[in-house]
mmCIF file of C-alpha atoms in Angstrom:
data_model
loop_
_atom_site.group_PDB
_atom_site.id
_atom_site.type_symbol
_atom_site.label_atom_id
_atom_site.label_comp_id
_atom_site.label_asym_id
_atom_site.label_seq_id
_atom_site.Cartn_x
_atom_site.Cartn_y
_atom_site.Cartn_z
ATOM 1 C CA MET A 118 -146.608 44.159 -29.176
ATOM 2 C CA THR A 119 -146.409 40.366 -29.060
ATOM 3 C CA ARG A 120 -149.574 38.425 -29.886
ATOM 4 C CA ILE A 121 -150.050 34.891 -28.628
ATOM 5 C CA ASP A 122 -152.592 32.528 -30.142
ATOM 6 C CA PRO A 123 -153.316 29.835 -27.510
ATOM 7 C CA ASP A 124 -154.233 27.356 -30.253
ATOM 8 C CA GLU A 125 -150.785 27.721 -31.823
ATOM 9 C CA LEU A 126 -148.801 27.758 -28.583
ATOM 10 C CA ASP A 127 -146.317 24.950 -27.934
ATOM 11 C CA GLY A 128 -147.265 24.320 -24.294
ATOM 12 C CA SER A 129 -149.730 26.140 -22.059
ATOM 13 C CA LEU A 130 -150.449 29.749 -21.165
ATOM 14 C CA TYR A 131 -149.683 29.046 -17.498
ATOM 15 C CA ARG A 132 -146.614 31.272 -17.292
ATOM 16 C CA THR A 133 -148.307 34.170 -19.083
ATOM 17 C CA LEU A 134 -151.535 33.943 -17.093
ATOM 18 C CA ALA A 135 -149.818 33.427 -13.745
ATOM 19 C CA GLY A 136 -147.375 36.227 -14.480
ATOM 20 C CA ALA A 137 -149.942 38.769 -15.640
ATOM 21 C CA VAL A 138 -152.877 38.102 -13.307
ATOM 22 C CA ILE A 139 -151.127 39.469 -10.214
ATOM 23 C CA PRO A 140 -151.025 39.720 -7.326
ATOM 24 C CA ARG A 141 -153.128 36.687 -6.478
ATOM 25 C CA PRO A 142 -154.336 35.878 -2.956
ATOM 26 C CA ILE A 143 -153.220 32.564 -1.512
ATOM 27 C CA ALA A 144 -155.570 29.976 -0.048
ATOM 28 C CA TRP A 145 -153.680 27.782 2.400
ATOM 29 C CA VAL A 146 -156.122 24.898 2.358
ATOM 30 C CA SER A 147 -156.261 22.312 5.115
ATOM 31 C CA SER A 148 -158.223 19.129 4.528
ATOM 32 C CA LEU A 149 -158.610 15.569 5.724
ATOM 33 C CA SER A 150 -158.594 12.409 3.664
ATOM 34 C CA PRO A 151 -161.423 9.911 4.269
ATOM 35 C CA GLU A 152 -158.817 7.941 6.249
ATOM 36 C CA GLY A 153 -158.139 10.941 8.491
ATOM 37 C CA VAL A 154 -154.764 12.039 7.078
ATOM 38 C CA GLU A 155 -154.247 15.810 7.325
ATOM 39 C CA ASN A 156 -153.243 17.780 4.261
ATOM 40 C CA LEU A 157 -152.174 21.417 3.980
ATOM 41 C CA ALA A 158 -151.278 23.091 0.689
ATOM 42 C CA PRO A 159 -151.222 26.600 -0.832
ATOM 43 C CA TYR A 160 -153.234 27.594 -3.913
ATOM 44 C CA SER A 161 -152.987 30.951 -5.663
ATOM 45 C CA PHE A 162 -155.845 30.297 -8.073
ATOM 46 C CA PHE A 163 -158.164 31.457 -5.288
ATOM 47 C CA ASN A 164 -160.829 34.099 -4.732
ATOM 48 C CA VAL A 165 -164.244 35.080 -3.395
ATOM 49 C CA VAL A 166 -167.128 34.036 -5.632
ATOM 50 C CA SER A 167 -170.202 35.173 -3.714
ATOM 51 C CA THR A 168 -171.140 36.934 -0.488
ATOM 52 C CA SER A 169 -174.712 35.614 -0.288
ATOM 53 C CA PRO A 170 -174.198 32.775 0.236
ATOM 54 C CA PRO A 171 -170.559 33.335 1.228
ATOM 55 C CA VAL A 172 -168.570 31.210 -1.226
ATOM 56 C CA VAL A 173 -164.857 31.027 -1.976
ATOM 57 C CA MET A 174 -163.065 28.971 -4.591
ATOM 58 C CA PHE A 175 -159.667 27.451 -5.243
ATOM 59 C CA ALA A 176 -158.610 25.715 -8.420
ATOM 60 C CA PRO A 177 -155.690 23.290 -8.328
ATOM 61 C CA THR A 178 -153.805 23.153 -11.600
ATOM 62 C CA ASP A 179 -153.513 19.962 -13.630
ATOM 63 C CA ARG A 180 -152.074 17.036 -11.677
ATOM 64 C CA SER A 181 -152.181 14.470 -14.456
ATOM 65 C CA ASN A 182 -149.575 12.374 -12.634
ATOM 66 C CA GLN A 183 -151.924 11.875 -9.658
ATOM 67 C CA PRO A 184 -155.036 9.711 -9.272
ATOM 68 C CA GLU A 185 -157.974 11.217 -11.150
ATOM 69 C CA GLY A 186 -155.733 14.185 -12.045
ATOM 70 C CA LEU A 187 -156.510 15.790 -8.671
ATOM 71 C CA SER A 188 -154.272 17.160 -5.950
ATOM 72 C CA ASP A 189 -154.600 15.547 -2.519
ATOM 73 C CA THR A 190 -156.377 18.686 -1.304
ATOM 74 C CA ALA A 191 -158.958 18.713 -4.083
ATOM 75 C CA ARG A 192 -159.592 14.985 -3.753
ATOM 76 C CA ASN A 193 -160.035 15.352 0.033
ATOM 77 C CA ALA A 194 -162.405 18.301 -0.383
ATOM 78 C CA LEU A 195 -164.522 16.401 -2.891
ATOM 79 C CA ASP A 196 -164.510 13.162 -0.883
ATOM 80 C CA THR A 197 -165.272 14.654 2.542
ATOM 81 C CA GLU A 198 -167.025 17.856 1.367
ATOM 82 C CA GLU A 199 -165.097 19.961 3.909
ATOM 83 C CA PHE A 200 -161.967 22.102 4.012
ATOM 84 C CA VAL A 201 -160.499 25.178 5.686
ATOM 85 C CA VAL A 202 -158.959 28.184 3.933
ATOM 86 C CA ASN A 203 -156.231 29.761 6.058
ATOM 87 C CA VAL A 204 -155.016 33.221 4.978
ATOM 88 C CA VAL A 205 -151.241 33.461 4.535
ATOM 89 C CA THR A 206 -149.636 36.449 6.236
ATOM 90 C CA GLU A 207 -145.993 37.455 5.965
ATOM 91 C CA PRO A 208 -144.819 35.682 9.160
ATOM 92 C CA LEU A 209 -146.213 32.426 7.723
ATOM 93 C CA ALA A 210 -144.660 32.741 4.269
ATOM 94 C CA GLU A 211 -141.777 30.323 4.865
ATOM 95 C CA ALA A 212 -144.023 27.685 6.433
ATOM 96 C CA MET A 213 -146.487 28.056 3.564
ATOM 97 C CA ASN A 214 -143.664 27.492 1.093
ATOM 98 C CA VAL A 215 -142.565 24.343 2.954
ATOM 99 C CA THR A 216 -146.084 22.919 2.611
ATOM 100 C CA SER A 217 -145.952 23.336 -1.168
ATOM 101 C CA ALA A 218 -143.562 20.360 -1.348
ATOM 102 C CA THR A 219 -144.897 17.237 -3.033
ATOM 103 C CA LEU A 220 -145.376 14.671 -0.275
ATOM 104 C CA PRO A 221 -146.894 11.191 -0.278
ATOM 105 C CA PRO A 222 -150.652 11.290 0.458
ATOM 106 C CA GLU A 223 -150.086 9.549 3.795
ATOM 107 C CA GLU A 224 -147.728 12.272 5.083
ATOM 108 C CA SER A 225 -149.066 15.411 6.794
ATOM 109 C CA GLU A 226 -147.772 18.814 5.703
ATOM 110 C CA PHE A 227 -148.571 20.088 9.200
ATOM 111 C CA ASP A 228 -145.890 17.764 10.555
ATOM 112 C CA HIS A 229 -143.544 18.350 7.621
ATOM 113 C CA ALA A 230 -143.595 22.115 8.282
ATOM 114 C CA SER A 231 -143.725 21.750 12.100
ATOM 115 C CA LEU A 232 -146.997 23.696 12.227
ATOM 116 C CA GLU A 233 -149.374 23.600 15.146
ATOM 117 C CA ARG A 234 -152.957 22.810 14.232
ATOM 118 C CA THR A 235 -156.118 23.604 16.140
ATOM 119 C CA ALA A 236 -159.526 21.984 15.940
ATOM 120 C CA SER A 237 -162.194 23.579 13.806
ATOM 121 C CA GLU A 238 -165.686 24.070 15.212
ATOM 122 C CA THR A 239 -167.952 23.206 12.271
ATOM 123 C CA VAL A 240 -165.814 21.003 9.995
ATOM 124 C CA ALA A 241 -163.415 18.128 10.617
ATOM 125 C CA PRO A 242 -160.180 19.481 9.040
ATOM 126 C CA PRO A 243 -158.020 21.450 11.478
ATOM 127 C CA ARG A 244 -157.042 25.090 11.097
ATOM 128 C CA VAL A 245 -153.497 26.442 11.150
ATOM 129 C CA ALA A 246 -153.296 27.572 14.773
ATOM 130 C CA VAL A 247 -151.326 30.761 14.069
ATOM 131 C CA ALA A 248 -153.322 31.863 11.011
ATOM 132 C CA GLU A 249 -154.903 35.246 11.720
ATOM 133 C CA VAL A 250 -157.858 34.568 9.413
ATOM 134 C CA ALA A 251 -159.458 31.228 8.573
ATOM 135 C CA PHE A 252 -162.635 30.168 6.778
ATOM 136 C CA GLU A 253 -164.215 26.827 7.572
ATOM 137 C CA CYS A 254 -165.944 25.634 4.409
ATOM 138 C CA GLU A 255 -168.385 23.003 3.262
ATOM 139 C CA LEU A 256 -168.300 21.927 -0.370
ATOM 140 C CA TYR A 257 -170.716 24.028 -2.415
ATOM 141 C CA GLU A 258 -169.910 22.666 -5.866
ATOM 142 C CA SER A 259 -167.033 21.534 -8.025
ATOM 143 C CA ILE A 260 -166.619 22.379 -11.677
ATOM 144 C CA ASP A 261 -164.211 20.748 -14.106
ATOM 145 C CA VAL A 262 -162.613 23.429 -16.271
ATOM 146 C CA GLY A 263 -160.439 21.736 -18.862
ATOM 147 C CA SER A 264 -157.667 19.924 -16.990
ATOM 148 C CA ASN A 265 -158.371 21.756 -13.726
ATOM 149 C CA THR A 266 -161.073 21.359 -11.089
ATOM 150 C CA MET A 267 -162.530 24.452 -9.436
ATOM 151 C CA VAL A 268 -163.596 23.700 -5.872
ATOM 152 C CA LEU A 269 -166.195 26.039 -4.390
ATOM 153 C CA GLY A 270 -166.793 26.108 -0.660
ATOM 154 C CA GLU A 271 -169.503 27.795 1.356
ATOM 155 C CA VAL A 272 -168.035 29.571 4.360
ATOM 156 C CA VAL A 273 -169.776 28.236 7.472
ATOM 157 C CA SER A 274 -167.505 29.772 10.106
ATOM 158 C CA VAL A 275 -164.892 32.554 10.177
ATOM 159 C CA TYR A 276 -162.008 33.081 12.598
ATOM 160 C CA LEU A 277 -160.368 36.477 13.028
ATOM 161 C CA ASP A 278 -157.443 37.106 15.339
ATOM 162 C CA GLU A 279 -157.998 40.197 17.484
ATOM 163 C CA ASP A 280 -154.730 41.619 16.124
ATOM 164 C CA VAL A 281 -156.320 42.092 12.700
ATOM 165 C CA THR A 282 -159.605 43.575 13.840
ATOM 166 C CA THR A 283 -160.893 46.989 14.837
ATOM 167 C CA ASP A 284 -164.155 47.090 16.789
ATOM 168 C CA GLY A 285 -164.611 43.396 16.057
ATOM 169 C CA LYS A 286 -164.343 43.782 12.271
ATOM 170 C CA LEU A 287 -161.506 42.804 9.958
ATOM 171 C CA ASP A 288 -159.176 45.777 9.423
ATOM 172 C CA VAL A 289 -157.417 45.623 6.055
ATOM 173 C CA GLU A 290 -154.664 47.888 7.371
ATOM 174 C CA LYS A 291 -153.758 45.308 10.003
ATOM 175 C CA LEU A 292 -153.773 42.166 7.853
ATOM 176 C CA ASP A 293 -150.336 41.729 6.301
ATOM 177 C CA ALA A 294 -151.315 39.083 3.776
ATOM 178 C CA ILE A 295 -148.903 38.088 1.037
ATOM 179 C CA GLY A 296 -149.750 37.595 -2.619
ATOM 180 C CA ARG A 297 -148.428 35.301 -5.311
ATOM 181 C CA LEU A 298 -146.812 36.691 -8.429
ATOM 182 C CA SER A 299 -145.179 34.064 -10.623
ATOM 183 C CA GLY A 300 -142.474 31.467 -10.251
ATOM 184 C CA SER A 301 -140.732 32.061 -6.921
ATOM 185 C CA TYR A 302 -141.939 35.670 -6.614
ATOM 186 C CA TYR A 303 -144.378 36.904 -3.984
ATOM 187 C CA CYS A 304 -145.457 40.349 -2.809
ATOM 188 C CA ARG A 305 -146.459 42.098 0.390
ATOM 189 C CA THR A 306 -149.588 44.146 1.025
ATOM 190 C CA ASP A 307 -147.863 46.886 3.007
ATOM 191 C CA GLY A 308 -147.844 49.260 0.002
ATOM 192 C CA ARG A 309 -151.515 50.139 0.365
ATOM 193 C CA PHE A 310 -153.029 53.300 -1.068
ATOM 194 C CA ARG A 311 -156.566 54.660 -1.199
ATOM 195 C CA MET A 312 -158.805 56.036 -3.913
ATOM 196 C CA GLU A 313 -162.364 57.104 -3.320
ATOM 197 C CA ARG A 314 -164.866 55.552 -5.709
ATOM 198 C CA PRO A 315 -166.615 58.184 -7.848
ATOM 199 C CA GLU A 316 -170.351 58.606 -7.370
#
């Protein structure tokens, strides 16, 4: 058994953490800069934080080479207090990967990946038109955690494609989301199995 002491490590624990905490859901976050430039980027440090109120979070990793150490997405979310989380399904995997490229702040990843956008109802940033699930969010809070910033958003509107619902409710057997592993590895959610929770 190998033991790692983070205080004695030459570098960070990113590879170990990202490789062991798997699979991770992917937030494909669309945002707008204060100047109105669209941004779309994937984040696998993402999860649900609360259901009442409904809050999700994403945490961009250290971007020390960018202004204020923030990604464009995080800076937009903090400046405008709005963003949209689009769920990445398998048909969108390649487009999601294209939007992970590092682009100048004035260039839209929607255009770079040739993705159609659609207007949101309650927030200014657009949604990915073909995303089967999307959460429109208003900034709930942001928390600096070391060199990262955790962005929490309260879900103010939800969009579900009829193809992933049964009787108007999200059907986990119909949503073919993908998950992030580590490096260039991803996984599918078509290997589902059930276990009943003990009483």
